[in-house]
Amino acid sequence: TFFEYQDRLFGSNRVIVVVRAKHGDIWNQPFLAKLKEVTDALFFLPGVDRRTVASLWTPNTRYFEITEEGLIADDVIPSHVLPDTMGPKEVALVRDNTIKGSYVGRLVAKDYTAAMITAELLDVDPKTEKPLDYLDLSRRLEKEIREKYQSEDIDIHMLGFVTMIGQIADGASSVVRFFGLAFV
């Protein structure tokens, strides 16, 4: 059913990765560095339309401000801010730019405990030029995102059709194993 109506549903072939701080908020260097790592990992997965990846760290996340001098437009995280060397001043700048850009409630949780990364998926894997293998991508999301980046301090949540397909496939394999055991 999804494939039949996917061209009519905006954003239906999207993956959403939420990076949540288990303790405190996101306005600190370790969290923002981890968010950058997860953003980069998602960006380079096969089947992800790189043009559509949106995170605080992507250059398509900008803020606009009208001042006495005129219009100011810049990236929420300017290019001179690096994840490994950012200090309190840069973290405060990122927080202020996020608020100015109205990303609270869109890419950042209203209570500042989580940040989101979104990306549209391609219908065709650009490397193989075959239809995107949703099961493989789901497994890679689990292995290369959740297993790698989830920790005592960070929770990873993933949403989207591709993650649902993976959960259904895992559930189906459990049912088949149960059926096999019951049959034996």
Short mmCIF file of C-alpha atoms in Angstrom, two decimals:
data_model
loop_
_atom_site.label_atom_id
_atom_site.label_comp_id
_atom_site.label_asym_id
_atom_site.label_seq_id
_atom_site.Cartn_x
_atom_site.Cartn_y
_atom_site.Cartn_z
CA THR A 1 0.00 0.00 0.00
CA PHE A 2 2.84 2.37 0.83
CA PHE A 3 4.45 2.00 -2.59
CA GLU A 4 1.08 2.50 -4.31
CA TYR A 5 0.46 5.89 -2.64
CA GLN A 6 3.97 7.11 -1.82
CA ASP A 7 4.03 9.70 -4.64
CA ARG A 8 0.89 11.34 -3.17
CA LEU A 9 2.14 11.51 0.42
CA PHE A 10 4.65 14.27 1.08
CA GLY A 11 7.54 13.06 3.20
CA SER A 12 6.30 9.49 3.35
CA ASN A 13 9.69 8.07 2.38
CA ARG A 14 11.57 9.84 5.15
CA VAL A 15 13.74 8.62 7.98
CA ILE A 16 13.87 10.58 11.22
CA VAL A 17 16.63 10.04 13.76
CA VAL A 18 16.22 11.63 17.19
CA VAL A 19 19.30 12.01 19.36
CA ARG A 20 18.21 12.50 22.99
CA ALA A 21 20.32 13.47 25.98
CA LYS A 22 19.50 11.18 28.90
CA HIS A 23 20.86 13.70 31.41
CA GLY A 24 20.41 17.45 31.08
CA ASP A 25 19.93 19.29 27.81
CA ILE A 26 21.62 19.36 24.41
CA TRP A 27 23.49 22.63 24.92
CA ASN A 28 26.93 21.20 25.59
CA GLN A 29 29.93 20.25 23.48
CA PRO A 30 29.76 16.45 23.93
CA PHE A 31 26.12 16.29 22.82
CA LEU A 32 26.58 18.60 19.83
CA ALA A 33 29.68 16.65 18.75
CA LYS A 34 27.68 13.39 18.94
CA LEU A 35 24.85 15.00 16.95
CA LYS A 36 27.40 15.89 14.25
CA GLU A 37 28.66 12.28 14.16
CA VAL A 38 25.13 10.88 13.82
CA THR A 39 24.30 13.46 11.13
CA ASP A 40 27.38 12.44 9.14
CA ALA A 41 26.63 8.72 9.56
CA LEU A 42 23.07 9.16 8.27
CA PHE A 43 24.27 11.40 5.43
CA PHE A 44 26.54 8.67 4.03
CA LEU A 45 24.13 5.73 4.23
CA PRO A 46 23.17 4.32 0.82
CA GLY A 47 19.72 5.37 -0.34
CA VAL A 48 19.69 8.63 1.61
CA ASP A 49 19.03 11.69 -0.54
CA ARG A 50 21.90 13.83 0.73
CA ARG A 51 20.29 17.04 -0.50
CA THR A 52 17.46 16.58 2.00
CA VAL A 53 19.38 15.79 5.18
CA ALA A 54 18.44 18.38 7.80
CA SER A 55 20.11 18.79 11.19
CA LEU A 56 21.54 21.64 13.22
CA TRP A 57 24.85 20.73 11.54
CA THR A 58 23.70 20.89 7.90
CA PRO A 59 24.15 24.05 5.82
CA ASN A 60 20.45 24.04 4.85
CA THR A 61 19.57 24.89 8.46
CA ARG A 62 19.77 28.67 8.48
CA TYR A 63 18.38 31.54 10.49
CA PHE A 64 17.30 34.97 9.32
CA GLU A 65 17.33 38.08 11.45
CA ILE A 66 16.33 41.66 10.73
CA THR A 67 18.49 44.24 12.48
CA GLU A 68 19.08 47.98 12.26
CA GLU A 69 21.84 47.25 9.73
CA GLY A 70 19.61 45.08 7.55
CA LEU A 71 18.99 41.39 7.00
CA ILE A 72 21.34 38.81 8.50
CA ALA A 73 21.25 35.23 7.24
CA ASP A 74 23.66 32.52 8.32
CA ASP A 75 23.95 28.84 9.16
CA VAL A 76 22.67 27.89 12.61
CA ILE A 77 26.10 26.38 13.22
CA PRO A 78 28.59 28.56 11.32
CA SER A 79 31.38 26.83 9.39
CA HIS A 80 34.07 28.08 11.78
CA VAL A 81 32.46 26.17 14.69
CA LEU A 82 33.98 22.69 14.91
CA PRO A 83 32.44 19.91 17.02
CA ASP A 84 35.67 18.94 18.81
CA THR A 85 36.85 22.44 19.70
CA MET A 86 33.65 24.29 20.48
CA GLY A 87 33.50 25.96 23.87
CA PRO A 88 30.73 27.58 25.92
CA LYS A 89 30.75 30.69 23.70
CA GLU A 90 30.12 28.63 20.54
CA VAL A 91 27.49 26.47 22.26
CA ALA A 92 25.65 29.66 23.32
CA LEU A 93 25.87 30.94 19.72
CA VAL A 94 24.36 27.68 18.39
CA ARG A 95 21.57 27.84 20.99
CA ASP A 96 20.77 31.48 20.14
CA ASN A 97 20.81 30.81 16.38
CA THR A 98 18.55 27.78 16.85
CA ILE A 99 16.03 29.92 18.71
CA LYS A 100 16.28 32.76 16.13
CA GLY A 101 15.71 30.27 13.31
CA SER A 102 12.55 28.89 14.98
CA TYR A 103 13.97 25.37 15.08
CA VAL A 104 12.73 24.73 18.62
CA GLY A 105 9.81 22.35 18.16
CA ARG A 106 11.00 21.43 14.66
CA LEU A 107 14.59 20.16 14.91
CA VAL A 108 15.06 20.63 18.65
CA ALA A 109 12.70 19.44 21.38
CA LYS A 110 10.87 22.20 23.25
CA ASP A 111 12.50 21.10 26.51
CA TYR A 112 15.96 21.10 24.83
CA THR A 113 16.60 17.42 25.60
CA ALA A 114 16.73 16.14 22.00
CA ALA A 115 17.63 17.11 18.46
CA MET A 116 16.36 15.58 15.25
CA ILE A 117 17.92 14.66 11.93
CA THR A 118 15.64 14.10 8.94
CA ALA A 119 16.34 12.76 5.47
CA GLU A 120 14.33 11.67 2.47
CA LEU A 121 15.15 8.31 0.91
CA LEU A 122 15.78 7.67 -2.77
CA ASP A 123 13.75 5.08 -4.65
CA VAL A 124 16.90 3.70 -6.26
CA ASP A 125 20.25 2.97 -4.62
CA PRO A 126 22.68 5.20 -6.56
CA LYS A 127 25.55 2.68 -6.28
CA THR A 128 23.69 -0.42 -7.46
CA GLU A 129 21.06 1.39 -9.57
CA LYS A 130 18.53 -1.11 -8.21
CA PRO A 131 15.44 -0.37 -6.14
CA LEU A 132 16.35 0.59 -2.58
CA ASP A 133 16.59 -2.43 -0.29
CA TYR A 134 14.57 -1.27 2.72
CA LEU A 135 15.48 -4.30 4.83
CA ASP A 136 19.20 -3.75 4.29
CA LEU A 137 18.87 -0.03 5.03
CA SER A 138 16.89 -0.80 8.18
CA ARG A 139 19.63 -3.15 9.38
CA ARG A 140 22.29 -0.57 8.58
CA LEU A 141 20.38 2.10 10.50
CA GLU A 142 20.30 -0.18 13.53
CA LYS A 143 23.96 -1.16 13.25
CA GLU A 144 25.57 2.06 12.02
CA ILE A 145 23.41 4.52 13.94
CA ARG A 146 21.67 3.05 16.99
CA GLU A 147 24.27 0.44 18.04
CA LYS A 148 27.20 2.75 17.37
CA TYR A 149 25.95 5.97 18.97
CA GLN A 150 23.51 4.97 21.71
CA SER A 151 25.23 5.11 25.11
CA GLU A 152 24.73 5.81 28.79
CA ASP A 153 24.30 9.50 27.94
CA ILE A 154 22.60 9.34 24.52
CA ASP A 155 19.39 7.68 23.36
CA ILE A 156 18.73 7.12 19.65
CA HIS A 157 15.16 6.91 18.34
CA MET A 158 14.34 6.26 14.68
CA LEU A 159 11.08 6.69 12.81
CA GLY A 160 9.94 6.16 9.26
CA PHE A 161 8.76 3.56 6.80
CA VAL A 162 12.21 1.98 6.54
CA THR A 163 12.44 1.39 10.31
CA MET A 164 8.89 0.01 10.39
CA ILE A 165 9.74 -2.48 7.62
CA GLY A 166 12.77 -3.63 9.60
CA GLN A 167 10.70 -4.12 12.77
CA ILE A 168 8.07 -6.08 10.84
CA ALA A 169 10.76 -8.29 9.26
CA ASP A 170 12.36 -8.95 12.66
CA GLY A 171 8.94 -9.80 14.11
CA ALA A 172 8.15 -12.09 11.17
CA SER A 173 11.40 -14.01 11.58
CA SER A 174 10.58 -14.52 15.28
CA VAL A 175 7.16 -15.88 14.35
CA VAL A 176 8.72 -18.26 11.80
CA ARG A 177 11.22 -19.53 14.40
CA PHE A 178 8.40 -19.99 16.93
CA PHE A 179 6.31 -21.83 14.35
CA GLY A 180 9.29 -24.07 13.52
CA LEU A 181 9.87 -24.87 17.19
CA ALA A 182 6.18 -25.52 17.76
CA PHE A 183 6.05 -27.75 14.69
CA VAL A 184 9.06 -29.78 15.86
#
